[in-house]
Every structure is written in C-alpha cells, then in structure tokens.
mmCIF file of C-alpha atoms in Angstrom:
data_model
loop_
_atom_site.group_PDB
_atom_site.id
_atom_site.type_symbol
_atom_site.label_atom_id
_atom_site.label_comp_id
_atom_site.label_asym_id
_atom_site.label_seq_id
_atom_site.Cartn_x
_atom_site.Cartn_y
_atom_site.Cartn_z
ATOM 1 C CA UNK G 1 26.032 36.876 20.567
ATOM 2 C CA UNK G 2 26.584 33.741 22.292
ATOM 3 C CA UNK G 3 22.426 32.639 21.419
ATOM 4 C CA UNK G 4 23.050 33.808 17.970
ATOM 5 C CA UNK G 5 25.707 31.443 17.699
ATOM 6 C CA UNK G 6 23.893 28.770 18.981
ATOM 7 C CA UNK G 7 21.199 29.414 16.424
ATOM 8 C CA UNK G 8 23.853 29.072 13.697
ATOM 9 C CA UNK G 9 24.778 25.753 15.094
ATOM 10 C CA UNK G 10 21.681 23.967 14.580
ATOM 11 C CA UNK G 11 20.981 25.760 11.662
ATOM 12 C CA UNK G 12 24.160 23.885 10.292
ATOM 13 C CA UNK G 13 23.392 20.204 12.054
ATOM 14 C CA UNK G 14 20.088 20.590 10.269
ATOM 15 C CA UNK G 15 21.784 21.375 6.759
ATOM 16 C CA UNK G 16 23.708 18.944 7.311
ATOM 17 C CA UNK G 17 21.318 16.279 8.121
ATOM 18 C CA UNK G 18 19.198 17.643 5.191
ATOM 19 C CA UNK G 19 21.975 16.995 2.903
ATOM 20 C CA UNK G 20 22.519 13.387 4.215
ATOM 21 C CA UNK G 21 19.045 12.243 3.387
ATOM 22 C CA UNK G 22 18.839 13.743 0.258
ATOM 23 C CA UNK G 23 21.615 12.063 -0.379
ATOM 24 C CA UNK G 24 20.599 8.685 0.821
ATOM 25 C CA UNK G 25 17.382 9.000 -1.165
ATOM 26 C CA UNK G 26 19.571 9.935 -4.231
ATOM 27 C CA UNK G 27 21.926 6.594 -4.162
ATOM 28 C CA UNK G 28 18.585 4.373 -2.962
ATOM 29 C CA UNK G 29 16.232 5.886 -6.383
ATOM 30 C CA UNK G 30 19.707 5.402 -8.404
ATOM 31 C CA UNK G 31 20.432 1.847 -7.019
ATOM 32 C CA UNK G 32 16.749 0.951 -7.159
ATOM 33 C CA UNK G 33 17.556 -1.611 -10.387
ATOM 34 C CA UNK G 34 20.427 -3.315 -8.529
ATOM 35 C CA UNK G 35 18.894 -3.581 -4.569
ATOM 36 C CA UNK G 36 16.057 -5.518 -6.414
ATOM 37 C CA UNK G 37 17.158 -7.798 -9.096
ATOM 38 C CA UNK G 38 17.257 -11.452 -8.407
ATOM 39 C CA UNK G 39 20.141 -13.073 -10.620
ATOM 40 C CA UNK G 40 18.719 -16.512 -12.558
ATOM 41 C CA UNK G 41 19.136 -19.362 -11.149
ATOM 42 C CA UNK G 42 20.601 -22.755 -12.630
ATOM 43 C CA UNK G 43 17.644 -24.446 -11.898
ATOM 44 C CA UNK G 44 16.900 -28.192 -13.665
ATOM 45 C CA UNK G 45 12.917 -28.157 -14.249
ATOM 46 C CA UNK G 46 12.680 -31.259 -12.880
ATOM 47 C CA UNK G 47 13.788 -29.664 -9.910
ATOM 48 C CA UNK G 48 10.807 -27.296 -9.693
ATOM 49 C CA UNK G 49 8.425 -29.609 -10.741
ATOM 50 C CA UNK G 50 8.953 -33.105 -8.489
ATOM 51 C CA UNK G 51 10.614 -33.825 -4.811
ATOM 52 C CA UNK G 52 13.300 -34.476 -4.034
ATOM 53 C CA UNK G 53 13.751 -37.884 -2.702
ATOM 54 C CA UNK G 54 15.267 -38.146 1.722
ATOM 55 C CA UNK G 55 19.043 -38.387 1.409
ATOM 56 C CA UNK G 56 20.192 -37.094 -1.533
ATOM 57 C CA UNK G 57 21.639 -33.630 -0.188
ATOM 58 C CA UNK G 58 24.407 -35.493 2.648
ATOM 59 C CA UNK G 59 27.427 -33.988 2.320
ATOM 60 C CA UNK G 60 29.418 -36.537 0.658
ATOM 61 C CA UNK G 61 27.111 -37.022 -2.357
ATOM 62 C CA UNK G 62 26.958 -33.510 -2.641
ATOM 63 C CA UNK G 63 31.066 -33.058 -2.586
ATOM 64 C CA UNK G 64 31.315 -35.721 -5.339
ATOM 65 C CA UNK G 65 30.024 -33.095 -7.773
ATOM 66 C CA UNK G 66 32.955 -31.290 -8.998
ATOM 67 C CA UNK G 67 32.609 -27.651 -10.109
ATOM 68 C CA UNK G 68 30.001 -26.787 -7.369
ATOM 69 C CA UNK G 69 31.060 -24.242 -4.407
ATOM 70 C CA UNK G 70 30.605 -26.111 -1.220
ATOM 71 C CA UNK G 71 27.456 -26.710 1.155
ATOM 72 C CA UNK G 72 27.921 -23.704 3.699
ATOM 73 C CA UNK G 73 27.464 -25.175 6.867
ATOM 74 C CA UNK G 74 24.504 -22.776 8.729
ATOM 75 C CA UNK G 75 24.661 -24.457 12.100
ATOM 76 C CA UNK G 76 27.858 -26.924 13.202
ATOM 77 C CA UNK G 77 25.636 -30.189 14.623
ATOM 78 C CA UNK G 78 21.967 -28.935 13.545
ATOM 79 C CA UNK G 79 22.743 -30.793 10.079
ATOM 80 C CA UNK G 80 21.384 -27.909 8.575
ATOM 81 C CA UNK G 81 23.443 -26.699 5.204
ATOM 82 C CA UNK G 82 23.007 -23.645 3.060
ATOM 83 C CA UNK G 83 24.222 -24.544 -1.420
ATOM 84 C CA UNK G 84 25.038 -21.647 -3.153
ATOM 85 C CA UNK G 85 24.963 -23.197 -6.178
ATOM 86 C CA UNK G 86 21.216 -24.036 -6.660
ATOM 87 C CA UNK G 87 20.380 -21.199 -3.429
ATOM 88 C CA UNK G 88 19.086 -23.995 -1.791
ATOM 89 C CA UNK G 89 18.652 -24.460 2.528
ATOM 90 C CA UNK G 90 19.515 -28.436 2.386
ATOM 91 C CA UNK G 91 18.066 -30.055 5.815
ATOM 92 C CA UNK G 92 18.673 -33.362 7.643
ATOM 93 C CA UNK G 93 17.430 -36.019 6.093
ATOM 94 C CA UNK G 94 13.460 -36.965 7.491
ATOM 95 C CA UNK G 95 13.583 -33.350 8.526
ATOM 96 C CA UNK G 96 9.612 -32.037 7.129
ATOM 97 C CA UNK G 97 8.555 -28.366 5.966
ATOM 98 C CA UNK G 98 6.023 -28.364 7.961
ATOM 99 C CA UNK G 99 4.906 -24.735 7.157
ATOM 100 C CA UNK G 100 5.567 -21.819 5.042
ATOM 101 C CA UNK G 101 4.128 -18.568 4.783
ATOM 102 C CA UNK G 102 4.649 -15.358 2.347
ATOM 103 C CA UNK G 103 4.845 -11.085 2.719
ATOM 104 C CA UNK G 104 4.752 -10.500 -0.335
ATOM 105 C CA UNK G 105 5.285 -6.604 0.379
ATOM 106 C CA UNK G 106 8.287 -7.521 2.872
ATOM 107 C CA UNK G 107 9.598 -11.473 0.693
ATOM 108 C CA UNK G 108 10.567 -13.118 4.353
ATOM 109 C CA UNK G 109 9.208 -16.518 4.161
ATOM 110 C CA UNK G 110 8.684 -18.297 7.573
ATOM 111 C CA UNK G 111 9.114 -21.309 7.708
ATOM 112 C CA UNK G 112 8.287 -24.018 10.693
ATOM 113 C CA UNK G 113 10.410 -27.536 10.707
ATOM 114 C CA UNK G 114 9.859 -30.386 12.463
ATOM 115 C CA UNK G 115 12.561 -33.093 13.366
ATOM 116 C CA UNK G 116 15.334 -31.085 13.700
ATOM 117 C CA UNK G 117 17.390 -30.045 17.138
ATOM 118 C CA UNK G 118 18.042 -26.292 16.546
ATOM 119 C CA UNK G 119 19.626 -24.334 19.243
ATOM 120 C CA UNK G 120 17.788 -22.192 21.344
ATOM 121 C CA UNK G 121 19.997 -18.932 20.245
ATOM 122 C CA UNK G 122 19.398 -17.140 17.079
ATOM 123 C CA UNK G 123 22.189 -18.227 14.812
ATOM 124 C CA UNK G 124 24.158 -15.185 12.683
ATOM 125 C CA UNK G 125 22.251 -13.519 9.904
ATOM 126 C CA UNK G 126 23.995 -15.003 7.216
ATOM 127 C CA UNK G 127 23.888 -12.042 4.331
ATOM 128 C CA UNK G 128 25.112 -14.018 1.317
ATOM 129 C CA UNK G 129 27.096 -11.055 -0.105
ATOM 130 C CA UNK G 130 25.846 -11.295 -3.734
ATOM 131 C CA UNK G 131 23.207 -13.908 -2.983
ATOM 132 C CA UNK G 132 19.701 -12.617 -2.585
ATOM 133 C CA UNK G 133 18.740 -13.744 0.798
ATOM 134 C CA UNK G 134 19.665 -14.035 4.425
ATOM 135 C CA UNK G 135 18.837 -16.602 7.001
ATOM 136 C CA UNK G 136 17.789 -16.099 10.772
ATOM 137 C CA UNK G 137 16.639 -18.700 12.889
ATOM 138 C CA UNK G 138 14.272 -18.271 15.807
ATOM 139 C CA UNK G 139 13.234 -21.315 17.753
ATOM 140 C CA UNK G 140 12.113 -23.927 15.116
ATOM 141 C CA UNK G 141 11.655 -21.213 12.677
ATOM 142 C CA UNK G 142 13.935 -20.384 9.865
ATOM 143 C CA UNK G 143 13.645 -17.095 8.993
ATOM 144 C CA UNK G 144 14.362 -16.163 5.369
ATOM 145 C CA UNK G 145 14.644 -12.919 3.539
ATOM 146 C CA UNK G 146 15.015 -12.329 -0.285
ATOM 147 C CA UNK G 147 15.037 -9.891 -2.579
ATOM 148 C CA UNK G 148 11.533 -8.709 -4.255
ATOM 149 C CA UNK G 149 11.298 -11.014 -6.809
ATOM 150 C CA UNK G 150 12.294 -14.204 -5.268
ATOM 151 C CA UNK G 151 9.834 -17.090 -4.171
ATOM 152 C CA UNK G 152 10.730 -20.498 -2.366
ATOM 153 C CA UNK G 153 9.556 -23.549 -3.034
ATOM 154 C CA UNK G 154 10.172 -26.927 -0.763
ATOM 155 C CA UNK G 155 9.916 -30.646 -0.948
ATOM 156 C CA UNK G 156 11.631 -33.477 1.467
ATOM 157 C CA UNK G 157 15.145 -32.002 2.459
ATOM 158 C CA UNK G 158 15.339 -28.610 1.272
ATOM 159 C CA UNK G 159 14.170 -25.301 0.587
ATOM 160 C CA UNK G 160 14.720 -23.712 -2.091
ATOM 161 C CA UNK G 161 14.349 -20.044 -3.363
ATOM 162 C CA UNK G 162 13.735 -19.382 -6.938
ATOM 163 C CA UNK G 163 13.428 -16.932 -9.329
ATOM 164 C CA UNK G 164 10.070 -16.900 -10.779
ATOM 165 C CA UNK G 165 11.349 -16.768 -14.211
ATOM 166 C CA UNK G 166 13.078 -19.957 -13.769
ATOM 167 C CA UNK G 167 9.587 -21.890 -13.063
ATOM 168 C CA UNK G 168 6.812 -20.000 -15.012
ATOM 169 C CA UNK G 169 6.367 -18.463 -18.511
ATOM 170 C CA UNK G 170 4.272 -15.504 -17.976
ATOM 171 C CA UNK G 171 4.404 -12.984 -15.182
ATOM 172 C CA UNK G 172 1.548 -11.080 -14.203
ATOM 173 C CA UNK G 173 1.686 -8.024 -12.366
ATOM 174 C CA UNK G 174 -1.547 -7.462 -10.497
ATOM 175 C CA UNK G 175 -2.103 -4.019 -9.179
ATOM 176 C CA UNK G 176 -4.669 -3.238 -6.583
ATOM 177 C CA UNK G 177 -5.417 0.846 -6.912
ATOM 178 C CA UNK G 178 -4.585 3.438 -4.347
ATOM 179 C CA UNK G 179 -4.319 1.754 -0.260
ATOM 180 C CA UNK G 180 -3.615 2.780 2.464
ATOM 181 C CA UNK G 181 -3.788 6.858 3.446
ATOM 182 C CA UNK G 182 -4.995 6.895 -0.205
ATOM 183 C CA UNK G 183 -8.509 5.711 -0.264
ATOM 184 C CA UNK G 184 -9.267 6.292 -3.856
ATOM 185 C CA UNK G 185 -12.831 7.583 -4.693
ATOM 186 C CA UNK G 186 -15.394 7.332 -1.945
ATOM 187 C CA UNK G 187 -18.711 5.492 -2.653
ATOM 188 C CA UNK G 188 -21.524 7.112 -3.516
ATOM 189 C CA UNK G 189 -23.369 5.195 -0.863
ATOM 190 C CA UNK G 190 -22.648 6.120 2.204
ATOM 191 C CA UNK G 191 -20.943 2.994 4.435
ATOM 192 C CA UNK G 192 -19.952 1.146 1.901
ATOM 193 C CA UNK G 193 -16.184 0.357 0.726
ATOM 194 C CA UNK G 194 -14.104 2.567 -0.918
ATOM 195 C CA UNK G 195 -12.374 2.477 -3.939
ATOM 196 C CA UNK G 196 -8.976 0.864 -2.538
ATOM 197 C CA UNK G 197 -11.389 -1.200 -0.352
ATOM 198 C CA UNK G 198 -12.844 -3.046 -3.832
ATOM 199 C CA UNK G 199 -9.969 -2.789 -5.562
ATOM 200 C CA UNK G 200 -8.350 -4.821 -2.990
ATOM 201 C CA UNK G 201 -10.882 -7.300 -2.329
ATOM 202 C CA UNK G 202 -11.073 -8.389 -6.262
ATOM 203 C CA UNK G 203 -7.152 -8.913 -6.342
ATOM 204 C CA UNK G 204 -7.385 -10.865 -3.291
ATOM 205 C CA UNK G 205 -10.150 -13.038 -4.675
ATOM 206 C CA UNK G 206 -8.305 -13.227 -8.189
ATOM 207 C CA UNK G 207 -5.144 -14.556 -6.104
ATOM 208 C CA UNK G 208 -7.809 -17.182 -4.582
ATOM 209 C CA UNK G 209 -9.419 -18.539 -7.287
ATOM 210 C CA UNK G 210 -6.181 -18.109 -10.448
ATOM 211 C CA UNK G 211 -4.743 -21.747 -11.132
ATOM 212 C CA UNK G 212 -3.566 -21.982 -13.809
ATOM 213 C CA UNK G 213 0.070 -24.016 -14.803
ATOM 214 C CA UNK G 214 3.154 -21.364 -16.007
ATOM 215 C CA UNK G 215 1.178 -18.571 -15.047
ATOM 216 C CA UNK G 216 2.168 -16.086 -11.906
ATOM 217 C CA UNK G 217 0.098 -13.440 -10.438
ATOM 218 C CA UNK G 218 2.346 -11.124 -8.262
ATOM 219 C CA UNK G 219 0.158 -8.715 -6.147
ATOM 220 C CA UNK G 220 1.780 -5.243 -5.356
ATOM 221 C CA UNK G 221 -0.106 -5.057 -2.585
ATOM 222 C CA UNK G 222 -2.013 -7.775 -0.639
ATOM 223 C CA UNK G 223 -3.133 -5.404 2.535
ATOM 224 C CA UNK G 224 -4.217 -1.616 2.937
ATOM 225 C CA UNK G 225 -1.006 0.211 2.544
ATOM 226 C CA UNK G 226 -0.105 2.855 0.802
ATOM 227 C CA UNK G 227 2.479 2.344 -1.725
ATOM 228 C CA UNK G 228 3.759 4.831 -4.152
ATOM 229 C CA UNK G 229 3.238 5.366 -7.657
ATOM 230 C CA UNK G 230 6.508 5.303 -9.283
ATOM 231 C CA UNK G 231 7.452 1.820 -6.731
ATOM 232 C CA UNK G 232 4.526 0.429 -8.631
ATOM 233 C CA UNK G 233 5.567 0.415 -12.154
ATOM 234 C CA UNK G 234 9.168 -0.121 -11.485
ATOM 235 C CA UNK G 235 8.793 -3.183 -9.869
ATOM 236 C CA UNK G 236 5.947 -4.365 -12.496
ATOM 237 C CA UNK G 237 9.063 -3.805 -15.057
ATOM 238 C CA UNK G 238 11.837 -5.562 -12.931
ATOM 239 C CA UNK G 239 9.391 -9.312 -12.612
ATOM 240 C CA UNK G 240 6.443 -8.726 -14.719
ATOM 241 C CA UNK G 241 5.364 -10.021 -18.654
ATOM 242 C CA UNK G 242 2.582 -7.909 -18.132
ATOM 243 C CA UNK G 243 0.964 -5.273 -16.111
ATOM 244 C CA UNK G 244 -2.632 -4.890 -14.864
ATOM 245 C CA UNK G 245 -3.780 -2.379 -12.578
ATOM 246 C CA UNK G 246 -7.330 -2.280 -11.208
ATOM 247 C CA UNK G 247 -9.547 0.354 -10.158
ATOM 248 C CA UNK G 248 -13.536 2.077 -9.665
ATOM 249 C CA UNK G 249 -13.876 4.841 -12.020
ATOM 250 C CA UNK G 250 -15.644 8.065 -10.268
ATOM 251 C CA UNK G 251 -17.531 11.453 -11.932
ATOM 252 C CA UNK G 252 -17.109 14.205 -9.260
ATOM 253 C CA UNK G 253 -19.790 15.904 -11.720
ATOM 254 C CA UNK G 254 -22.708 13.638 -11.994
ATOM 255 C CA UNK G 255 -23.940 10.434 -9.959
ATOM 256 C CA UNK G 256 -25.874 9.431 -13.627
ATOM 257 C CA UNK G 257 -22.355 8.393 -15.089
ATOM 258 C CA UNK G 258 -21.676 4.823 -15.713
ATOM 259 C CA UNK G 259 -19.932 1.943 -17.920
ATOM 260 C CA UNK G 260 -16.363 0.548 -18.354
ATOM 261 C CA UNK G 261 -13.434 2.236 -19.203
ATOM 262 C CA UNK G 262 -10.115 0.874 -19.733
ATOM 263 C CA UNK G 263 -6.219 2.698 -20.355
ATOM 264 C CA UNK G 264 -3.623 1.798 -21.842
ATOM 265 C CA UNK G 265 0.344 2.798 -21.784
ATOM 266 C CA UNK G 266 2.596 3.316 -24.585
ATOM 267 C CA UNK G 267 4.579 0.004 -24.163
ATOM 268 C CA UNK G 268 4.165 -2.482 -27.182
ATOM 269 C CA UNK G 269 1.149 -4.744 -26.140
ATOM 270 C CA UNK G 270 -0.688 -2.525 -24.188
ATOM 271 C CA UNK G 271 -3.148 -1.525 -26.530
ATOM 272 C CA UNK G 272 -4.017 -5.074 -27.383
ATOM 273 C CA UNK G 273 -4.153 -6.247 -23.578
ATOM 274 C CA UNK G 274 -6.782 -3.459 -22.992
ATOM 275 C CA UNK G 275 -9.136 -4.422 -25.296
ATOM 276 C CA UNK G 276 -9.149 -7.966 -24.522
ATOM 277 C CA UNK G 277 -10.128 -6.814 -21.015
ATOM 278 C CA UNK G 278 -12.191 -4.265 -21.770
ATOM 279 C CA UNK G 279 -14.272 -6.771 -23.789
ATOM 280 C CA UNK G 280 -14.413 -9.525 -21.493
ATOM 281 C CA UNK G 281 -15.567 -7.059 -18.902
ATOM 282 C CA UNK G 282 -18.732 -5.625 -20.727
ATOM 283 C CA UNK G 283 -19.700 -8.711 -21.520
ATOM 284 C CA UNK G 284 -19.553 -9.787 -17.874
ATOM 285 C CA UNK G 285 -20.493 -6.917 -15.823
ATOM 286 C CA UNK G 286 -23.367 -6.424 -18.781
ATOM 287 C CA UNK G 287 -22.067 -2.736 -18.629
ATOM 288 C CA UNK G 288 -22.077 0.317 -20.972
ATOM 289 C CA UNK G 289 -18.623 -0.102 -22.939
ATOM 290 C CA UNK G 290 -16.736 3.577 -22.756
ATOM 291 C CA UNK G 291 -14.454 1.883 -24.916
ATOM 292 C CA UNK G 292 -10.111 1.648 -24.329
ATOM 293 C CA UNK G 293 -8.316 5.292 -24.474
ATOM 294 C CA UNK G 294 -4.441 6.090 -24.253
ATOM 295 C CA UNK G 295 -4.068 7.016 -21.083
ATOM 296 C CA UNK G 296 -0.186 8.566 -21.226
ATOM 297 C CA UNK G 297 -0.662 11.162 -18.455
ATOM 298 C CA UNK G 298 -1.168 8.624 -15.792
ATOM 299 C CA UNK G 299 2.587 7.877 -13.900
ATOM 300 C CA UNK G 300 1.322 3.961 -13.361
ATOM 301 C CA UNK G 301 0.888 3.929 -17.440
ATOM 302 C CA UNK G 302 3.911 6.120 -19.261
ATOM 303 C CA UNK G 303 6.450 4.466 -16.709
ATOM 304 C CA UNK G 304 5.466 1.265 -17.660
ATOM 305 C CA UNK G 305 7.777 -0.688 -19.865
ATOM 306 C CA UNK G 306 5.565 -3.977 -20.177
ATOM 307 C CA UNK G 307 2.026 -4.350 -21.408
ATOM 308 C CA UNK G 308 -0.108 -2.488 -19.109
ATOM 309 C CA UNK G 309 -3.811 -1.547 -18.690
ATOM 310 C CA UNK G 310 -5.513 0.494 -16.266
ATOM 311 C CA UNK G 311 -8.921 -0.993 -15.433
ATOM 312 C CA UNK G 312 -11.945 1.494 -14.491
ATOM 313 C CA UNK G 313 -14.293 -1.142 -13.552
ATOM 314 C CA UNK G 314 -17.441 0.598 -12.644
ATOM 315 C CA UNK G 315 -18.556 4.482 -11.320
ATOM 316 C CA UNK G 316 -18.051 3.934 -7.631
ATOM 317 C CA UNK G 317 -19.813 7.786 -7.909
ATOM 318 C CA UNK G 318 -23.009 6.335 -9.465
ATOM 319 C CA UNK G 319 -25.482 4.536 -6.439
ATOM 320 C CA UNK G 320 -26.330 1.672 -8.664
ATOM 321 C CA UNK G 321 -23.002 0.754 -10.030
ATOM 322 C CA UNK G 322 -21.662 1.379 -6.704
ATOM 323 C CA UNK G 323 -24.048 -1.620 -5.072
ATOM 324 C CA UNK G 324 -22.242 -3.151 -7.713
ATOM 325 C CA UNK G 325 -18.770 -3.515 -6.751
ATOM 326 C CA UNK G 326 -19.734 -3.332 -2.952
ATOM 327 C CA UNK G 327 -21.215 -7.004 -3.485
ATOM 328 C CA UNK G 328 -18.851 -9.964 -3.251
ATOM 329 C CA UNK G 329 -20.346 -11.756 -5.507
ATOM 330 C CA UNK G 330 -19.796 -9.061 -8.205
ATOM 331 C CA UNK G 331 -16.273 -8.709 -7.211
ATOM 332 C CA UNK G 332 -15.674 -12.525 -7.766
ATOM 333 C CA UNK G 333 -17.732 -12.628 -11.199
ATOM 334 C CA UNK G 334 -14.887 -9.822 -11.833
ATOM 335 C CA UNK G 335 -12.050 -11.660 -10.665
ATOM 336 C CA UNK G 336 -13.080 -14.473 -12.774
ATOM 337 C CA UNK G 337 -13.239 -12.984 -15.634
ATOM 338 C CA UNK G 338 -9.688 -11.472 -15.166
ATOM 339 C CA UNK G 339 -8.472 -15.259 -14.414
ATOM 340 C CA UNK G 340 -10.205 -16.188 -17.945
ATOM 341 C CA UNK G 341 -7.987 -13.552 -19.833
ATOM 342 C CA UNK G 342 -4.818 -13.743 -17.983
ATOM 343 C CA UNK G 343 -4.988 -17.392 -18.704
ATOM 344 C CA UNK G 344 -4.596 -16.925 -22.591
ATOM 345 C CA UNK G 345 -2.692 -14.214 -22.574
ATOM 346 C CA UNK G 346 0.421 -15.321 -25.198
ATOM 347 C CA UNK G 347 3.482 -16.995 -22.892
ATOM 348 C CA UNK G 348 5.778 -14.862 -22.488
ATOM 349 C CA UNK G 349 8.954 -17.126 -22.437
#
C-alpha cells in the first residue's frame, strides 16, 4: 500500500509539472507578438546618418531640454549615462567605441571602450521595464541585450540602439533553409555539403558582398542551428518588407532531374517577387527554368504575411548540379544575383 502510494505521488508531481510547461509554452506562443516587438524610436535622421560631435551629451546640456525624461545615471563616477528618450548609452566625452560585435540569433551587442575607468564589478542588469534592452558590464565591456529586431549604431559619445525601421526603407528577410539537426537533402556526391551547408554559405556570402543604402538584410540564421519553422515566418512578419528563403531542390526518384524552381505564398507581392527571382536566376545559373508555382502547403509560405518566395536553387540530388552549388564560386555568382534583385525591389517605406 505504502509503494502504491508512493507511485501515486510522482505520478501527480509529474502531472503537475506537465501542466506547468504546457502552460508556460501556452503564454510564451500567445505573448510571442509582444516579447519581440521593438517600439519606434524618435530618431532625427541626421542622427543615424552623421556623428555626433565630443561633448554634446554632458549632463547640463542635456537637462536644458525640457520635455525629455532624464539621463539615467548607469554607474555614479564612470560618467557613463543611459537616455531613455532617444535609447541611447551616452559616454564620457573622448571616450571611443572601439569595438562592436553582433548575434544576430541571440541581439547582445558587445561592445569594447577605451578611455573610460569602469569598475572592476559587474554593475546591475539594468532591465528598462518597457525599454527593449538591458545593460551588463564586464571589465571594459558593455554588455547589451535587445529585443529581436533592434540594432545599435555608434559614433563619438554614444551608443545607440535603433529600430531598423527608423534608418532603412526596405527590410529583407533572408532565410537560410533547414540547420542544424536538420540537414536538408544530402548531396548526391558523396562528401560534399549538404543542403543547409549551401544554403548557409550563399546567405553568408550575400551578407558579405550586399551594400546597398536603405536596404537591410536580416539573416534568420547566420550559423548551423536548427531553428523552427513557424519562429521563421513570424519573425520575417514582425521586421521584414519582404521574405526570401533559400534552398537546393532534391528528386528522391531520379538523379537526371534538374533546373530552377521557385514558390511563392499567398501574401500580396509574393507572386511578383518570385518571378523576378526566378528569372534572374536562370539567366545566371544558365539553368532549365521549372518555372514559379504556389506553394501554399509549405508552413514557411502560408504563414507568411509579407512577400515571400521559396528559392529551389538547383537538384542537390542530380551529380552535376550538385558540383554546382558545392563550388564557391557558384554560390557567390548566386548571391550576387540575389544582391542585384533585392536592390530594386520597390522601397517599402
């Protein structure tokens, strides 16, 4: 009796922890919207464009401006400020950025100062309650995390985080296929990369090469990890203008199959974005054109609510096309081309 009843026992802890993370994954997949918006930020363009000159952020000249909450103080004697107004980290003046560096998957941006006296200790995380960011320190590194969404950019005496639709017109979603546990297809060649391998290694080189003014490509993924579906085209639809997801296409049923193929979802645009790649692609890749097809049964394409295409590049199943998109210098001529269309793609604001 008395084991029985200790078998009941767990049996409850174990409903009962079953019914707490159901629960938690409930309020996180209802709260999703909310945990990763980034509010707009009253940000002058001259701002974003030209630095700022030494001296301008002291506390006094900042006070003078009525209507504006006041500097929060991050450190008493570092000199170092936080504005909530503009969400900007003000620093002493002939204090230098001296390095910053992006996760893109994670948004904490490091970044290295020189000039300034910070304490040995970590100072507080400072959560900003509605703000989308908090601030560690460790050493002379300032630690700063933000909501997806939010970038930073810095000149002489400050750093400032921004929303990208406060500093570019058009927002491009780039999505490498599959990652992680989830290889995609394998290559018909044995060795060689897989599909999440390629599709990886042309998003990477598009993010190398893409310059062009107004224009922001936002990766989904930038290393091999596995990232879901549904996180893909929900984010696309919280930053993006427009959504473009790359893959190798694969025929379990022949190796003789070949061309490019591309999808599109049902959001207005998509249809229109697809053929402009599709076409530039043929042309480029000098490839048999399997034309653009709806493609509403795919998750990454139906959820979208943004222009979208699904790129299938090459067969990754056929030997020859898979030499193809092994070689880096295929891969670039296919980044390229991507650059060339997402550069004339219609502004989105």
């Amino acid at each position: 009796m008395c084991r029985l009843g200790k078998i009941a026992a767990a049996m409850a802890i174990l409903c009962v922890i079953a019914v707490a993370l159901a629960a938690a994954m409930f309020f996180y997949d209802r709260n999703f919207d909310n945990a990763y918006a980034v509010p707009a930020l009253a940000v002058a363009e001259d701002e974003l464009t030209a630095p700022e000159a030494d001296g301008v952020f002291s506390r006094d000249s900042h006070e003078r401006v009525e209507a504006l909450p006041p500097l929060i103080p991050m450190y008493w004697g570092a000199g170092v400020f936080f504005d909530p107004a503009k969400y900007k980290i003000i620093l002493p003046e002939g204090v230098r950025v001296t390095d910053i560096s992006y996760n893109f998957f994670r948004y904490i941006f490091e970044i290295t100062l020189e000039g300034i006296d910070l304490p040995p200790r970590p100072f507080p995380l400072m959560t900003m309650g509605i703000l989308p960011m908090g601030i560690t320190q460790d050493g002379d590194r300032i630690i700063i995390r933000t909501r997806r969404g939010a970038f930073a950019r810095y000149g002489p005496g400050y750093v400032q985080i921004i929303d990208p639709r406060e500093a570019y017109h058009t927002i491009v979603v780039i999505d490498p296929g599959h990652g992680g546990i989830d290889t995609g297809a394998p290559s018909a060649n044995p060795g060689a990369p897989s599909e999440s391998e390629i599709n990886l290694a042309i998003t990477l080189t598009l993010l190398e090469i893409f310059d062009e003014p107004g224009v922001l490509l936002f990766p989904i993924r930038t290393t091999d990890v596995f990232i879901g579906n549904s996180y893909r085209y929900r984010l696309a639809n919280k930053i993006g203008d427009y959504f473009i997801s790359i893959h190798c296409n694969a025929d379990i049923a022949s190796r003789l199959s070949r061309g490019t193929l591309t999808l599109y979802g049902q959001a207005p645009g998509s249809r229109e974005l697809a053929y402009t790649l599709q076409t530039a692609l043929v042309d480029t890749l000098e490839s048999q054109d399997r034309g653009i097809h709806y493609g509403g049964q795919f998750r990454i394409l139906n959820g979208s609510q943004i222009p979208v295409a699904l790129l299938e590049l090459l067969f990754i199943s056929n030997p020859q096309e898979a030499t193809r998109l092994a070689d880096p210098d295929t891969q670039r001529l296919i980044a390229q081309t991507l650059a060339d269309v997402i550069a004339e793609l219609p502004p989105a604001r």
